[in-house]
Coordinates of C-alpha atoms and ligand atoms in Angstrom, one line a residue:
X1 CA 125.0 -46.2 22.6
X2 CA 124.5 -45.1 26.2
X3 CA 126.9 -43.0 28.2
X4 CA 128.3 -44.7 31.4
X5 CA 126.1 -42.7 33.7
X6 CA 123.0 -43.3 31.7
X7 CA 123.8 -47.0 31.6
X8 CA 124.4 -47.3 35.5
X9 CA 121.3 -45.3 36.1
X10 CA 119.1 -47.6 34.2
X11 CA 120.7 -50.6 35.9
X12 CA 120.4 -49.2 39.3
X13 CA 116.9 -48.2 38.5
X14 CA 115.9 -51.7 37.3
X15 CA 117.5 -53.9 40.0
X16 CA 115.8 -54.4 43.3
X17 CA 117.0 -54.6 46.8
X18 CA 116.3 -58.3 48.0
X19 CA 114.3 -59.1 51.1
X20 CA 115.7 -58.5 54.4
X21 CA 117.0 -61.3 56.7
X22 CA 118.1 -61.2 60.4
X23 CA 121.6 -62.2 61.0
X24 CA 123.9 -62.7 64.0
X25 CA 126.3 -59.7 64.5
X26 CA 129.2 -62.0 63.7
X27 CA 127.8 -62.5 60.2
X28 CA 126.8 -58.9 59.5
X29 CA 130.1 -57.4 58.5
X30 CA 130.1 -56.1 54.9
X31 CA 126.4 -56.2 54.8
X32 CA 123.7 -53.2 54.5
X33 CA 121.5 -52.4 57.4
X34 CA 117.8 -52.7 56.5
X35 CA 116.4 -51.4 59.8
X36 CA 116.7 -48.2 61.8
X37 CA 118.6 -48.7 64.9
X38 CA 118.3 -46.4 67.9
X39 CA 120.3 -46.5 71.0
X40 CA 118.6 -48.2 73.9
X41 CA 121.2 -47.5 76.4
X42 CA 123.5 -44.4 76.7
X43 CA 127.3 -44.9 76.0
X44 CA 129.0 -44.4 78.2
X45 CA 126.4 -45.9 80.4
X46 CA 127.8 -44.1 83.7
X47 CA 130.4 -41.3 84.4
X48 CA 133.8 -42.8 84.4
X49 CA 137.5 -42.0 84.3
X50 CA 139.3 -41.5 81.1
X51 CA 142.8 -42.1 82.7
X52 CA 144.7 -44.0 85.2
X53 CA 145.0 -41.3 88.0
X54 CA 143.2 -39.9 90.9
X55 CA 139.6 -38.7 91.4
X56 CA 139.0 -35.6 93.3
X57 CA 136.5 -32.6 93.8
X58 CA 138.1 -29.5 92.4
X59 CA 135.0 -27.1 92.5
X60 CA 135.8 -25.1 89.2
X61 CA 139.4 -26.0 89.2
X62 CA 142.5 -26.4 91.3
X63 CA 145.9 -24.7 90.5
X64 CA 149.3 -26.5 90.1
X65 CA 150.9 -27.0 93.6
X66 CA 147.7 -27.9 95.4
X67 CA 147.8 -30.8 97.9
X68 CA 145.2 -33.4 98.6
X69 CA 145.0 -36.2 101.1
X70 CA 145.0 -39.5 99.6
X71 CA 142.1 -41.6 100.7
X72 CA 142.3 -45.2 101.4
X73 CA 140.9 -47.7 98.7
X74 CA 140.7 -47.4 95.0
X75 CA 138.1 -47.9 92.3
X76 CA 139.3 -50.2 89.4
X77 CA 137.1 -50.8 86.2
X78 CA 134.3 -52.9 87.2
X79 CA 131.9 -53.0 89.9
X80 CA 131.0 -49.7 91.5
X81 CA 132.5 -49.8 95.0
X82 CA 130.4 -46.9 96.2
X83 CA 133.4 -44.9 97.2
X84 CA 133.0 -41.1 97.9
X85 CA 135.4 -38.1 98.0
X86 CA 135.2 -35.0 99.9
X87 CA 136.8 -31.6 99.1
X88 CA 140.6 -31.9 99.8
X89 CA 140.6 -35.6 99.1
X90 CA 141.8 -37.8 96.2
X91 CA 141.2 -41.5 95.3
X92 CA 143.1 -43.9 93.3
X93 CA 141.1 -44.6 90.1
X94 CA 141.7 -46.4 86.8
X95 CA 140.7 -46.1 83.3
X96 CA 137.1 -46.9 82.7
X97 CA 136.2 -47.0 86.4
X98 CA 132.9 -45.4 87.7
X99 CA 133.6 -42.0 89.3
X100 CA 133.2 -41.9 93.1
X101 CA 130.5 -39.8 94.3
X102 CA 131.7 -36.3 95.2
X103 CA 134.4 -36.2 92.6
X104 CA 134.2 -34.0 89.5
X105 CA 137.6 -34.3 87.8
X106 CA 140.7 -36.9 87.4
X107 CA 144.2 -36.0 87.5
X108 CA 146.3 -38.3 85.5
X109 CA 149.0 -40.2 87.4
X110 CA 151.9 -38.6 85.3
X111 CA 150.8 -35.2 86.7
X112 CA 151.1 -35.8 90.4
X113 CA 153.9 -36.5 93.0
X114 CA 153.0 -38.7 96.0
X115 CA 154.3 -37.1 99.2
X116 CA 154.0 -37.3 103.0
X117 CA 154.8 -41.0 103.0
X118 CA 151.9 -41.9 100.6
X119 CA 149.2 -40.0 102.4
X120 CA 149.1 -36.9 100.1
X121 CA 149.3 -36.1 96.4
X122 CA 150.8 -32.8 95.0
X123 CA 149.5 -31.6 91.7
X124 CA 152.2 -30.7 89.1
X125 CA 149.6 -29.4 86.7
X126 CA 146.2 -27.3 87.3
X127 CA 143.2 -29.4 87.1
X128 CA 139.8 -28.1 85.7
X129 CA 136.2 -29.3 86.5
X130 CA 135.3 -32.2 84.4
X131 CA 138.8 -33.0 83.3
X132 CA 139.3 -36.6 82.3
X133 CA 135.7 -37.5 83.2
X134 CA 133.8 -39.3 80.4
X135 CA 130.3 -38.3 81.0
X136 CA 127.3 -40.8 80.6
X137 CA 125.7 -40.3 77.3
X138 CA 128.6 -38.2 75.9
X139 CA 129.0 -40.8 72.8
X140 CA 125.5 -41.8 72.4
X141 CA 122.2 -40.8 74.2
X142 CA 119.2 -43.1 74.5
X143 CA 117.0 -42.6 71.3
X144 CA 119.8 -41.4 69.1
X145 CA 120.0 -43.0 65.6
X146 CA 122.9 -45.4 65.4
X147 CA 122.4 -47.0 62.1
X148 CA 119.9 -46.3 59.2
X149 CA 118.7 -48.5 56.3
X150 CA 121.4 -48.6 53.5
X151 CA 124.4 -48.0 55.9
X152 CA 126.9 -50.5 55.3
X153 CA 128.0 -52.7 58.3
X154 CA 131.7 -51.8 58.8
X155 CA 133.9 -53.0 61.5
X156 CA 133.2 -50.0 63.7
X157 CA 129.4 -50.2 63.1
X158 CA 129.6 -53.9 64.0
X159 CA 131.3 -52.8 67.3
X160 CA 128.8 -49.9 68.0
X161 CA 125.9 -52.5 67.7
X162 CA 127.7 -54.7 70.2
X163 CA 128.0 -51.7 72.5
X164 CA 124.3 -51.5 72.4
X165 CA 124.1 -55.1 73.3
X166 CA 122.6 -56.2 69.9
X167 CA 123.1 -59.8 68.9
X168 CA 121.3 -59.6 65.5
X169 CA 120.5 -57.0 62.8
X170 CA 118.2 -57.0 59.8
X171 CA 120.3 -56.8 56.6
X172 CA 119.6 -57.2 52.9
X173 CA 119.9 -60.7 51.6
X174 CA 123.0 -61.5 49.4
X175 CA 122.1 -62.1 45.8
X176 CA 122.8 -65.7 44.3
X177 CA 125.2 -65.3 41.6
X178 CA 126.1 -67.4 38.6
X179 CA 129.3 -66.4 36.6
X180 CA 128.9 -68.0 33.1
X181 CA 132.2 -67.8 31.0
X182 CA 131.9 -68.6 27.3
X183 CA 134.4 -69.6 24.5
X184 CA 135.7 -72.6 22.7
X185 CA 139.2 -71.5 23.2
X186 CA 139.1 -71.7 27.0
X187 CA 140.6 -74.3 29.2
X188 CA 140.2 -74.7 33.1
X189 CA 143.3 -73.8 35.1
X190 CA 144.9 -76.9 36.2
X191 CA 144.0 -78.8 33.0
X192 CA 146.4 -79.5 30.1
X193 CA 148.7 -76.9 28.8
X194 CA 147.1 -74.8 26.0
X195 CA 147.6 -75.7 22.5
X196 CA 147.7 -73.3 19.6
X197 CA 144.8 -71.0 19.8
X198 CA 143.8 -72.0 23.4
X199 CA 144.3 -70.1 26.6
X200 CA 143.2 -70.6 30.3
X201 CA 139.9 -69.3 31.5
X202 CA 141.0 -66.4 33.7
X203 CA 137.7 -64.5 33.8
X204 CA 136.0 -67.2 35.8
X205 CA 138.1 -67.1 38.7
X206 CA 138.6 -63.3 38.5
X207 CA 134.9 -62.5 38.3
X208 CA 134.1 -64.9 41.1
X209 CA 136.7 -63.1 43.3
X210 CA 135.1 -59.8 42.3
X211 CA 131.7 -61.0 43.3
X212 CA 133.2 -62.2 46.8
X213 CA 134.8 -58.8 47.1
X214 CA 131.4 -57.2 46.9
X215 CA 129.0 -59.8 48.4
X216 CA 131.3 -61.3 50.9
X217 CA 132.4 -65.1 51.5
X218 CA 129.0 -66.2 52.0
X219 CA 127.6 -65.4 48.6
X220 CA 125.9 -68.3 46.9
X221 CA 128.0 -68.3 43.9
X222 CA 128.8 -70.7 41.1
X223 CA 130.9 -70.6 37.9
X224 CA 129.8 -72.4 34.9
X225 CA 131.4 -72.5 31.5
X226 CA 129.7 -72.9 28.0
X227 CA 131.1 -73.5 24.7
X228 CA 130.3 -70.9 21.9
X229 CA 127.3 -73.2 20.8
X230 CA 123.7 -72.0 21.1
X231 CA 122.4 -75.1 22.7
X232 CA 125.3 -75.4 25.4
X233 CA 124.7 -71.7 26.1
X234 CA 121.0 -72.1 26.3
X235 CA 121.4 -74.9 28.9
X236 CA 123.8 -73.2 31.1
X237 CA 122.1 -69.7 30.9
X238 CA 118.6 -71.1 31.0
X239 CA 119.1 -72.8 34.4
X240 CA 120.6 -69.6 35.9
X241 CA 118.1 -67.2 34.4
X242 CA 115.1 -69.4 35.4
X243 CA 116.3 -69.8 39.1
X244 CA 116.2 -65.9 39.1
X245 CA 119.9 -65.6 39.8
X246 CA 122.2 -62.8 39.0
X247 CA 123.9 -63.9 35.8
X248 CA 127.2 -62.4 35.0
X249 CA 128.3 -63.7 31.4
X250 CA 131.7 -63.0 30.1
X251 CA 132.4 -63.1 26.4
X252 CA 130.2 -63.7 23.4
X253 CA 128.4 -60.4 23.6
X254 CA 130.4 -58.6 20.6
X255 CA 129.5 -58.6 17.1
X256 CA 131.2 -61.7 15.6
X257 CA 129.4 -64.8 14.3
X258 CA 130.5 -66.7 17.4
X259 CA 129.0 -64.2 19.8
X260 CA 125.7 -66.0 20.4
X261 CA 124.9 -64.8 23.9
X262 CA 122.5 -62.2 23.0
X263 CA 120.2 -64.2 20.8
X264 CA 120.2 -67.1 23.2
X265 CA 119.2 -64.8 26.1
X266 CA 116.5 -63.4 23.9
X267 CA 115.2 -66.9 23.1
X268 CA 115.2 -67.6 26.8
X269 CA 112.8 -64.6 27.4
X270 CA 115.4 -62.3 28.7
X271 CA 114.4 -58.7 27.8
X272 CA 117.6 -56.8 26.7
X273 CA 117.5 -53.3 28.4
X274 CA 120.6 -52.1 26.6
X275 CA 123.6 -53.2 24.6
X276 CA 126.8 -51.0 24.2
X277 CA 128.1 -48.3 26.5
X278 CA 130.4 -45.4 25.6
X279 CA 133.3 -46.7 27.7
X280 CA 136.7 -47.9 26.9
X281 CA 137.4 -50.8 27.5
X282 CA 134.0 -52.4 27.7
X283 CA 131.9 -51.0 25.0
X284 CA 129.8 -54.3 24.1
X285 CA 128.5 -54.5 27.7
X286 CA 124.8 -55.9 27.8
X287 CA 122.1 -55.7 30.5
X288 CA 118.9 -57.5 30.6
X289 CA 116.2 -58.9 33.0
X290 CA 113.9 -61.8 33.1
X291 CA 110.5 -62.2 34.7
X292 CA 112.0 -64.7 37.1
X293 CA 113.8 -61.7 38.6
X294 CA 117.1 -62.6 37.1
X295 CA 119.3 -59.7 36.1
X296 CA 121.8 -60.5 33.3
X297 CA 125.1 -58.7 32.8
X298 CA 127.0 -59.5 29.7
X299 CA 130.7 -58.5 29.9
X300 CA 133.0 -58.4 27.0
X301 CA 135.4 -61.4 27.2
X302 CA 138.6 -59.5 27.2
X303 CA 139.9 -59.7 30.9
X304 CA 140.4 -55.9 31.3
X305 CA 137.0 -55.2 29.7
X306 CA 135.4 -57.7 32.0
X307 CA 137.1 -56.1 35.0
X308 CA 136.2 -52.6 34.3
X309 CA 132.7 -53.3 33.4
X310 CA 132.2 -55.2 36.5
X311 CA 133.6 -52.4 38.6
X312 CA 131.5 -49.8 36.7
X313 CA 128.2 -51.5 36.4
X314 CA 127.9 -54.8 38.0
X315 CA 129.3 -54.1 41.6
X316 CA 127.1 -51.1 42.1
X317 CA 124.0 -53.1 41.1
X318 CA 125.0 -56.1 43.4
X319 CA 125.4 -53.4 46.3
X320 CA 121.9 -52.1 45.6
X321 CA 120.6 -55.7 45.8
X322 CA 122.2 -56.1 49.1
X323 CA 120.6 -52.9 50.5
X324 CA 123.0 -50.1 49.8
X325 CA 121.6 -46.7 48.7
X326 CA 122.1 -45.5 45.1
X327 CA 124.4 -42.7 46.4
X328 CA 126.7 -45.2 48.1
X329 CA 126.8 -48.0 45.5
X330 CA 130.1 -47.0 43.8
X331 CA 132.2 -46.9 42.0
X332 CA 134.1 -44.7 44.3
X333 CA 136.2 -41.9 42.8
X334 CA 139.1 -40.2 44.5
X335 CA 140.5 -37.0 43.3
X336 CA 144.3 -37.2 42.3
X337 CA 147.0 -35.8 40.1
X338 CA 148.7 -37.8 37.2
X339 CA 152.3 -38.5 38.2
X340 CA 154.5 -35.3 37.1
X341 CA 157.0 -37.8 35.6
X342 CA 154.4 -39.8 33.7
X343 CA 153.9 -39.1 29.8
X344 CA 150.7 -37.3 29.0
X345 CA 147.7 -39.4 28.5
X346 CA 145.7 -38.6 25.5
X347 CA 142.2 -39.8 24.6
X348 CA 141.5 -38.6 21.0
X349 CA 138.5 -41.1 20.9
X350 CA 134.8 -40.7 21.6
X351 CA 134.6 -42.9 24.8
X352 CA 136.1 -42.2 28.2
X353 CA 139.1 -44.3 28.7
X354 CA 140.0 -46.1 32.1
X355 CA 143.7 -46.2 32.4
X356 CA 145.2 -48.9 34.7
X357 CA 147.9 -47.8 37.3
X358 CA 148.9 -47.3 40.8
X359 CA 147.2 -44.6 43.0
X360 CA 149.4 -43.5 45.9
X361 CA 146.4 -42.4 47.9
X362 CA 148.4 -40.7 50.5
X363 CA 149.9 -38.5 48.0
X364 CA 147.1 -38.5 45.7
X365 CA 149.2 -39.4 42.7
X366 CA 148.4 -41.8 39.9
X367 CA 151.1 -43.6 38.0
X368 CA 149.9 -45.7 34.9
X369 CA 151.3 -49.3 34.8
X370 CA 151.9 -51.7 31.9
X371 CA 150.3 -52.0 28.5
X372 CA 146.7 -50.6 28.4
X373 CA 145.2 -53.0 25.9
X374 CA 142.2 -54.9 27.0
X375 CA 143.7 -58.3 27.0
X376 CA 146.7 -57.2 29.2
X377 CA 145.8 -58.8 32.5
X378 CA 149.4 -58.6 33.9
X379 CA 149.3 -54.6 33.8
X380 CA 146.0 -54.8 35.6
X381 CA 147.2 -57.2 38.2
X382 CA 150.0 -54.6 39.0
X383 CA 147.5 -51.8 39.4
X384 CA 145.2 -50.8 42.1
X385 CA 143.0 -48.1 40.5
X386 CA 141.6 -46.8 37.1
X387 CA 142.1 -43.1 36.1
X388 CA 139.2 -41.8 34.0
X389 CA 140.3 -39.9 31.0
X390 CA 137.3 -38.3 29.3
X391 CA 136.6 -38.5 25.6
X392 CA 138.8 -35.9 23.8
X393 CA 140.7 -35.1 27.0
X394 CA 144.4 -35.0 27.4
X395 CA 145.8 -35.3 31.0
X396 CA 149.3 -33.7 31.1
X397 CA 151.9 -34.7 33.6
X398 CA 150.8 -33.5 37.0
X399 CA 147.1 -32.6 35.8
X400 CA 144.2 -33.3 38.2
X401 CA 141.8 -36.2 37.6
X402 CA 139.6 -38.9 39.2
X403 CA 140.8 -42.4 39.9
X404 CA 138.7 -45.4 40.9
X405 CA 140.5 -47.5 43.7
X406 CA 139.7 -51.1 43.7
Ligands
LIG501 P1 134.7 -62.3 23.3 O1 134.2 -61.2 24.0 O2 134.1 -63.8 23.5 O3 134.8 -62.0 21.8 O4 136.2 -62.5 23.6 C1 137.2 -61.5 23.5 C2 138.6 -62.0 24.0 O5 138.6 -62.2 25.3 C3 139.1 -63.1 23.3 O6 140.4 -63.0 22.9 C4 138.8 -64.3 24.2 O7 139.8 -65.3 24.0 C5 139.1 -63.6 25.5 N1 138.2 -64.3 26.6 C6 136.9 -64.4 26.5 N2 136.6 -65.1 27.7 C7 137.7 -65.3 28.5 C8 137.9 -65.8 29.7 N3 136.9 -66.4 30.5 N4 139.1 -65.9 30.2 C9 140.2 -65.3 29.4 N5 140.0 -64.6 28.2 C10 138.7 -64.7 27.8
LIG502 MG1 134.2 -65.6 22.7

């Protein structure tokens, strides 16, 4: 049985980043850059005022109490009006407006008094050279690297690309994903009320949501269901595998007689890389690949096991396929402390245990929620993080630990 780290390393090693495609900036959010972008224009592009106030020449500086004559005219943001100030003069200026020639500082309007019938300003505060002037290129110089391959397109990065006048960017393709749920006992939500022994299929919608969370709303995603029957499984899995899709199967990968997923995958020519990982919940996790390019992830059917193994193993793989670097593919741990009022968390077993709970990220405090069994979806739905309790470890109240926010 592999450790979590070994399992994840093998998956990340085996999956490939897809081809790149050029998308409009509006569609780039959440994707990963596949090209180096260097600044082609300086930002700011020209010296400009950081404040609404007055532009003036101060030499090295002017003391509080200095008086300057107020020049006629003003320079708002927008077209450069080509204005000029001499020593002893001040000119009305607004935030983002180009600096008039001759000026080397701005005094903000809150720091002056207008006197002499509007013809003079009087400084309430001293002003030093360069004050409230945003110099050309002070944020970005021409040639500076703005984005590198593997960088995720966050909102701010979309903004910085727009500030460079870019309309498109090369990003990694989004993988096409098929979620296959399995089980004779499962009913689609919206259908008849479950009879004895039946339950609604919750993993289908949950895993689809998790895929969208990682891959974005434009992911080519389908959800299919198969009964615990070799030929039904072979049909559904066969289509997805042969199409080279990412296949996320839930259920049917344990050791029972009705767990037919692995033999069917093997019949379909999927090479199993490993089965079973030292993790709780989620031990029967399976990973394999097909010559079509399909990667197949077999998740244990218990809802929390599916959720945890998706977070630990599938989400990082999807990010790599989209162009993320291995070092930034997750899962993303945060240092925290177990709530001082919680009961101690003991893990006498031989597998690390992921405990569901609420992480108060501001305080760095984790509080377990609900029952911790692997079918208990409600407790998971009340939580926002998993605390990792290593094999043989006990986390006393207040003890440090690492939680994975989702
Ligand atoms: P399995 O891994 O197929 O042995 O399933 C383990 C448990 O998870 C069983 O109690 C199943 O009923 C349950 N289960 C499997 N698939 C789903 C699903 N899609 N939605 C909800 N529960 C499921
Ligand atoms: Mg089953």
